[in-house]
Amino acid sequence: MEISCKANEVLELLSGKWKHIILYHIMEHGTLRFSELQRLIPGITKKMLTTHLREFEANQIIKRKVYPSVPPKVEYSLSEYGRELIPIMEKLDDWGRKHAGVQEENKKRNQAR
Amino acid sequence: MEISCKANEVLELLSGKWKHIILYHIMEHGTLRFSELQRLIPGITKKMLTTHLREFEANQIIKRKVYPSVPPKVEYSLSEYGRELIPIMEKLDDWGRKHAGVQEENKKRNQAR
DNA sequence: CAGAATCCACGGTGATACTG
DNA sequence: CAGTATCACCGTGGATTCTG
């Protein structure tokens, strides 16, 4: 087994209610505006979207590009560094799709109590 | 890009302050007693260890074996299902070790403010 | 040894209103 | 359009005490 204990580095980056969904959409579309993200992620508030985007930016996962126009236009895209997260997300996603059924059953059983 | 949005399935399983460390140690050692886990994870309280272990058990990630002796002896190990998480953890860990430096820098800069 | 039971603090998140 | 500012809630986690 080659596991050390650095897994939390990624986990921390992705911990936050909407973080993985945000990354997912940016990975899919390449570049997205603030309002597009908001539309693509039903239920998220501007505040949380802003917060998470700022965190990604601070971690250099995404780039933020502002167009000095009226009305404002801001585009978000993966940084080169952030692109290295893609294989990670794919791996996580593979597992999720493969085991979605099992976890669903668990949830139901937990609700039943 | 083959990413859907099921990544959160894994993320949810691993979200919890000590979860990945617990899994890490069980993966490394194969089987561990409650007290051994507690010793291997400095800072964790019995409560959190119990809580997280119970969650893993409910999700069928680990198995719990109780030896009816005095004093009690309980052993935790990966279930077959849980073993499928190993490649995931390895992937997360790979990334963590590769990018630990970058994230460290970010943390320092954030502290500096 | 391996927990269970309380009580409590804190931070992440949500709702809402306002702004350049 | 793309945010900021405030307030309020609630669940996660910590400290402590008790038990079979």
Coordinates of C-alpha atoms (C1' of nucleotides) in Angstrom, one line a residue:
Chain A
M1 CA 0.0 0.0 0.0
E2 CA 1.4 3.3 -1.0
I3 CA -0.9 5.6 0.8
S4 CA 0.6 8.2 3.0
C5 CA -1.8 10.7 4.6
K6 CA -1.9 13.6 2.3
A7 CA -5.3 12.9 1.0
N8 CA -6.8 15.6 3.0
E9 CA -5.0 18.2 0.9
V10 CA -7.5 17.5 -1.9
L11 CA -10.4 16.9 0.5
E12 CA -9.9 20.3 2.0
L13 CA -10.0 22.0 -1.4
L14 CA -13.3 20.2 -2.2
S15 CA -14.9 20.5 1.2
G16 CA -17.7 23.0 1.0
K17 CA -21.3 22.3 0.1
W18 CA -21.1 23.4 -3.5
K19 CA -17.5 23.2 -4.4
H20 CA -17.4 20.0 -6.4
I21 CA -20.5 21.1 -8.4
I22 CA -18.9 24.4 -9.2
L23 CA -15.7 22.7 -10.3
Y24 CA -17.7 20.2 -12.3
H25 CA -19.4 22.8 -14.3
I26 CA -16.3 24.8 -15.0
M27 CA -14.5 21.6 -16.1
E28 CA -17.3 20.8 -18.4
H29 CA -17.7 24.2 -20.0
G30 CA -14.2 25.6 -19.7
T31 CA -15.3 29.1 -19.1
L32 CA -18.4 30.3 -17.3
R33 CA -19.8 33.6 -16.1
F34 CA -21.0 34.2 -12.6
S35 CA -24.6 34.3 -13.7
E36 CA -24.2 31.1 -15.8
L37 CA -22.8 29.2 -12.8
Q38 CA -25.7 30.5 -10.8
R39 CA -28.1 29.3 -13.4
L40 CA -26.4 25.9 -13.7
I41 CA -26.5 25.3 -9.9
P42 CA -30.1 25.6 -8.7
G43 CA -30.3 26.4 -5.0
I44 CA -27.0 28.1 -4.6
T45 CA -27.0 31.7 -3.3
K46 CA -24.8 34.4 -4.7
K47 CA -23.1 34.6 -1.4
M48 CA -22.0 30.9 -1.4
L49 CA -21.1 31.0 -5.1
T50 CA -18.9 34.1 -4.4
T51 CA -17.4 32.6 -1.3
H52 CA -16.4 29.3 -3.0
L53 CA -15.1 31.0 -6.1
R54 CA -12.9 33.2 -4.0
E55 CA -11.5 30.2 -2.2
F56 CA -10.8 28.5 -5.4
E57 CA -9.1 31.6 -6.6
A58 CA -7.0 31.9 -3.4
N59 CA -5.9 28.3 -3.9
Q60 CA -5.1 29.1 -7.5
I61 CA -7.5 26.4 -8.8
I62 CA -9.4 28.8 -11.0
K63 CA -8.8 32.1 -12.8
R64 CA -11.0 35.1 -12.6
K65 CA -11.2 37.5 -15.5
V66 CA -13.1 40.8 -15.2
Y67 CA -14.3 42.7 -18.2
P68 CA -14.5 46.4 -17.4
S69 CA -17.8 46.9 -19.0
V70 CA -21.2 48.1 -17.9
P71 CA -22.9 45.9 -16.8
P72 CA -20.0 43.9 -15.4
K73 CA -18.9 40.7 -16.9
V74 CA -16.7 38.2 -15.1
E75 CA -15.5 34.9 -16.4
Y76 CA -14.2 31.9 -14.4
S77 CA -12.0 29.2 -15.8
L78 CA -9.6 26.5 -14.6
S79 CA -6.0 27.5 -14.0
E80 CA -3.3 25.2 -15.2
Y81 CA -3.0 24.1 -11.7
G82 CA -6.7 23.5 -11.4
R83 CA -6.6 21.3 -14.5
E84 CA -4.6 18.8 -12.6
L85 CA -7.7 18.2 -10.5
I86 CA -9.6 16.8 -13.5
P87 CA -8.3 13.3 -13.2
I88 CA -9.1 13.4 -9.5
M89 CA -12.6 14.4 -10.2
E90 CA -13.0 11.8 -12.8
K91 CA -11.8 9.1 -10.4
L92 CA -14.2 10.4 -7.7
D93 CA -17.0 10.5 -10.3
D94 CA -16.3 7.0 -11.5
W95 CA -16.7 5.7 -8.0
G96 CA -19.8 7.7 -7.5
R97 CA -21.5 6.3 -10.5
K98 CA -20.5 2.8 -9.8
H99 CA -21.6 2.8 -6.2
A100 CA -24.5 5.3 -6.3
G101 CA -26.9 2.4 -5.9
V102 CA -25.3 1.0 -2.8
Q103 CA -25.2 4.4 -1.1
E104 CA -28.8 5.1 -2.1
E105 CA -29.9 1.9 -0.3
N106 CA -27.9 3.0 2.8
K107 CA -29.7 6.4 2.8
K108 CA -33.1 4.8 2.6
R109 CA -32.3 2.5 5.5
N110 CA -31.1 5.3 7.6
Q111 CA -34.3 7.2 6.9
A112 CA -36.4 4.2 7.8
R113 CA -35.2 4.4 11.4
Chain B
M1 CA -14.6 15.1 -20.5
E2 CA -16.4 12.3 -18.9
I3 CA -17.3 13.9 -15.6
S4 CA -20.9 13.7 -14.5
C5 CA -21.7 15.0 -11.0
K6 CA -21.5 11.9 -8.8
A7 CA -18.3 12.9 -7.2
N8 CA -20.1 14.0 -4.1
E9 CA -20.9 10.4 -3.3
V10 CA -17.3 9.8 -2.2
L11 CA -16.9 13.3 -0.9
E12 CA -19.8 12.7 1.5
L13 CA -18.3 9.5 2.7
L14 CA -15.0 11.2 3.5
S15 CA -16.4 14.5 4.8
G16 CA -15.7 14.6 8.5
K17 CA -12.7 15.9 10.3
W18 CA -11.0 12.6 10.9
K19 CA -12.6 10.2 8.4
H20 CA -9.8 10.1 5.9
I21 CA -7.2 9.5 8.6
I22 CA -9.1 6.7 10.1
L23 CA -9.5 5.0 6.7
Y24 CA -5.9 5.6 6.0
H25 CA -4.8 3.7 9.1
I26 CA -7.2 0.9 8.6
M27 CA -6.0 0.6 5.0
E28 CA -2.4 0.5 6.1
H29 CA -2.8 -2.0 9.0
G30 CA -5.7 -4.1 7.7
T31 CA -7.2 -4.6 11.1
L32 CA -7.1 -2.2 14.1
R33 CA -8.6 -2.1 17.6
F34 CA -10.4 0.9 18.9
S35 CA -7.5 1.8 21.2
E36 CA -4.9 1.4 18.5
L37 CA -6.8 3.8 16.3
Q38 CA -7.0 6.2 19.1
R39 CA -3.3 6.0 19.7
L40 CA -2.5 6.3 16.0
I41 CA -4.6 9.4 15.7
P42 CA -3.4 12.0 18.2
G43 CA -6.0 14.5 19.1
I44 CA -9.1 12.5 18.3
T45 CA -11.6 12.0 21.0
K46 CA -13.3 8.7 21.7
K47 CA -16.6 10.4 20.8
M48 CA -15.5 11.4 17.3
L49 CA -13.7 8.1 16.7
T50 CA -16.9 6.2 17.7
T51 CA -19.1 8.5 15.6
H52 CA -17.0 8.2 12.5
L53 CA -16.6 4.4 12.8
R54 CA -20.3 4.0 13.2
E55 CA -20.8 6.0 10.0
F56 CA -18.4 3.9 8.1
E57 CA -20.1 0.9 9.4
A58 CA -23.5 2.2 8.4
N59 CA -22.1 2.8 4.9
Q60 CA -20.7 -0.7 4.9
I61 CA -17.2 0.7 4.4
I62 CA -15.8 -1.1 7.4
K63 CA -16.6 -4.2 9.4
R64 CA -16.8 -4.2 13.2
K65 CA -15.9 -7.4 15.1
V66 CA -16.5 -7.7 18.8
Y67 CA -14.8 -10.2 20.9
P68 CA -17.0 -11.1 23.9
S69 CA -14.2 -10.9 26.5
V70 CA -13.4 -8.9 29.6
P71 CA -12.0 -6.4 29.0
P72 CA -13.8 -5.8 25.7
K73 CA -11.9 -6.1 22.4
V74 CA -13.2 -4.7 19.2
E75 CA -11.5 -4.9 15.8
Y76 CA -12.2 -2.7 12.7
S77 CA -11.3 -3.7 9.2
L78 CA -12.2 -2.8 5.6
S79 CA -15.2 -4.5 4.1
E80 CA -15.0 -5.7 0.6
Y81 CA -16.9 -2.7 -0.4
G82 CA -14.6 -0.4 1.5
R83 CA -11.6 -1.9 -0.2
E84 CA -12.8 -0.4 -3.4
L85 CA -12.1 3.0 -1.9
I86 CA -8.3 2.2 -1.8
P87 CA -7.6 3.3 -5.4
I88 CA -9.5 6.5 -4.6
M89 CA -7.5 7.2 -1.6
E90 CA -4.3 6.5 -3.4
K91 CA -5.3 9.0 -6.1
L92 CA -6.2 11.6 -3.6
D93 CA -2.9 10.9 -1.8
D94 CA -0.8 11.1 -4.9
W95 CA -2.2 14.6 -5.6
G96 CA -1.7 15.6 -2.0
R97 CA 1.9 14.7 -2.0
K98 CA 2.5 16.3 -5.4
H99 CA 0.9 19.5 -4.6
A100 CA 1.5 19.8 -0.9
G101 CA 4.1 22.5 -1.5
V102 CA 1.8 24.7 -3.5
Q103 CA -1.0 24.5 -0.9
E104 CA 1.4 25.2 1.9
E105 CA 2.4 28.4 0.2
N106 CA -1.2 29.4 -0.1
K107 CA -1.8 28.7 3.6
K108 CA 1.1 30.9 4.5
R109 CA -0.1 33.7 2.4
N110 CA -3.5 33.5 3.8
Q111 CA -2.1 33.7 7.3
A112 CA 0.0 36.7 6.4
R113 CA -3.1 38.7 5.9
Chain C
dC1 C1' -11.2 -1.4 27.0
dA2 C1' -14.7 0.6 24.4
dG3 C1' -17.8 3.1 24.5
dA4 C1' -22.5 6.3 25.8
dA5 C1' -24.5 10.7 27.5
dT6 C1' -24.5 15.7 28.0
dC7 C1' -23.6 20.2 27.4
dC8 C1' -21.6 23.8 24.8
dA9 C1' -18.8 26.6 21.3
dC10 C1' -18.0 27.7 16.8
dG11 C1' -18.1 28.0 11.9
dG12 C1' -20.3 27.1 7.7
dT13 C1' -24.5 28.0 5.4
dG14 C1' -29.0 30.3 4.3
dA15 C1' -32.2 34.5 3.9
dT16 C1' -32.6 38.9 2.9
dA17 C1' -31.6 43.5 1.5
dC18 C1' -28.5 46.8 -0.5
dT19 C1' -24.9 48.5 -4.3
dG20 C1' -21.3 50.1 -8.2
Chain D
dC1 C1' -24.5 41.8 -13.7
dA2 C1' -21.8 40.6 -10.0
dG3 C1' -21.3 41.1 -6.2
dT4 C1' -21.3 42.9 -0.5
dA5 C1' -23.3 43.3 4.2
dT6 C1' -26.0 41.5 8.2
dC7 C1' -28.3 38.5 10.9
dA8 C1' -29.8 34.0 12.3
dC9 C1' -29.6 29.1 12.4
dC10 C1' -28.0 24.6 13.1
dG11 C1' -25.0 20.7 12.7
dT12 C1' -20.2 19.3 13.5
dG13 C1' -17.0 18.7 16.7
dG14 C1' -14.7 19.3 21.6
dA15 C1' -14.7 18.7 26.8
dT16 C1' -16.2 16.2 30.3
dT17 C1' -18.3 12.6 33.0
dC18 C1' -20.2 8.1 33.6
dT19 C1' -20.6 2.8 32.5
dG20 C1' -20.7 -2.5 31.5

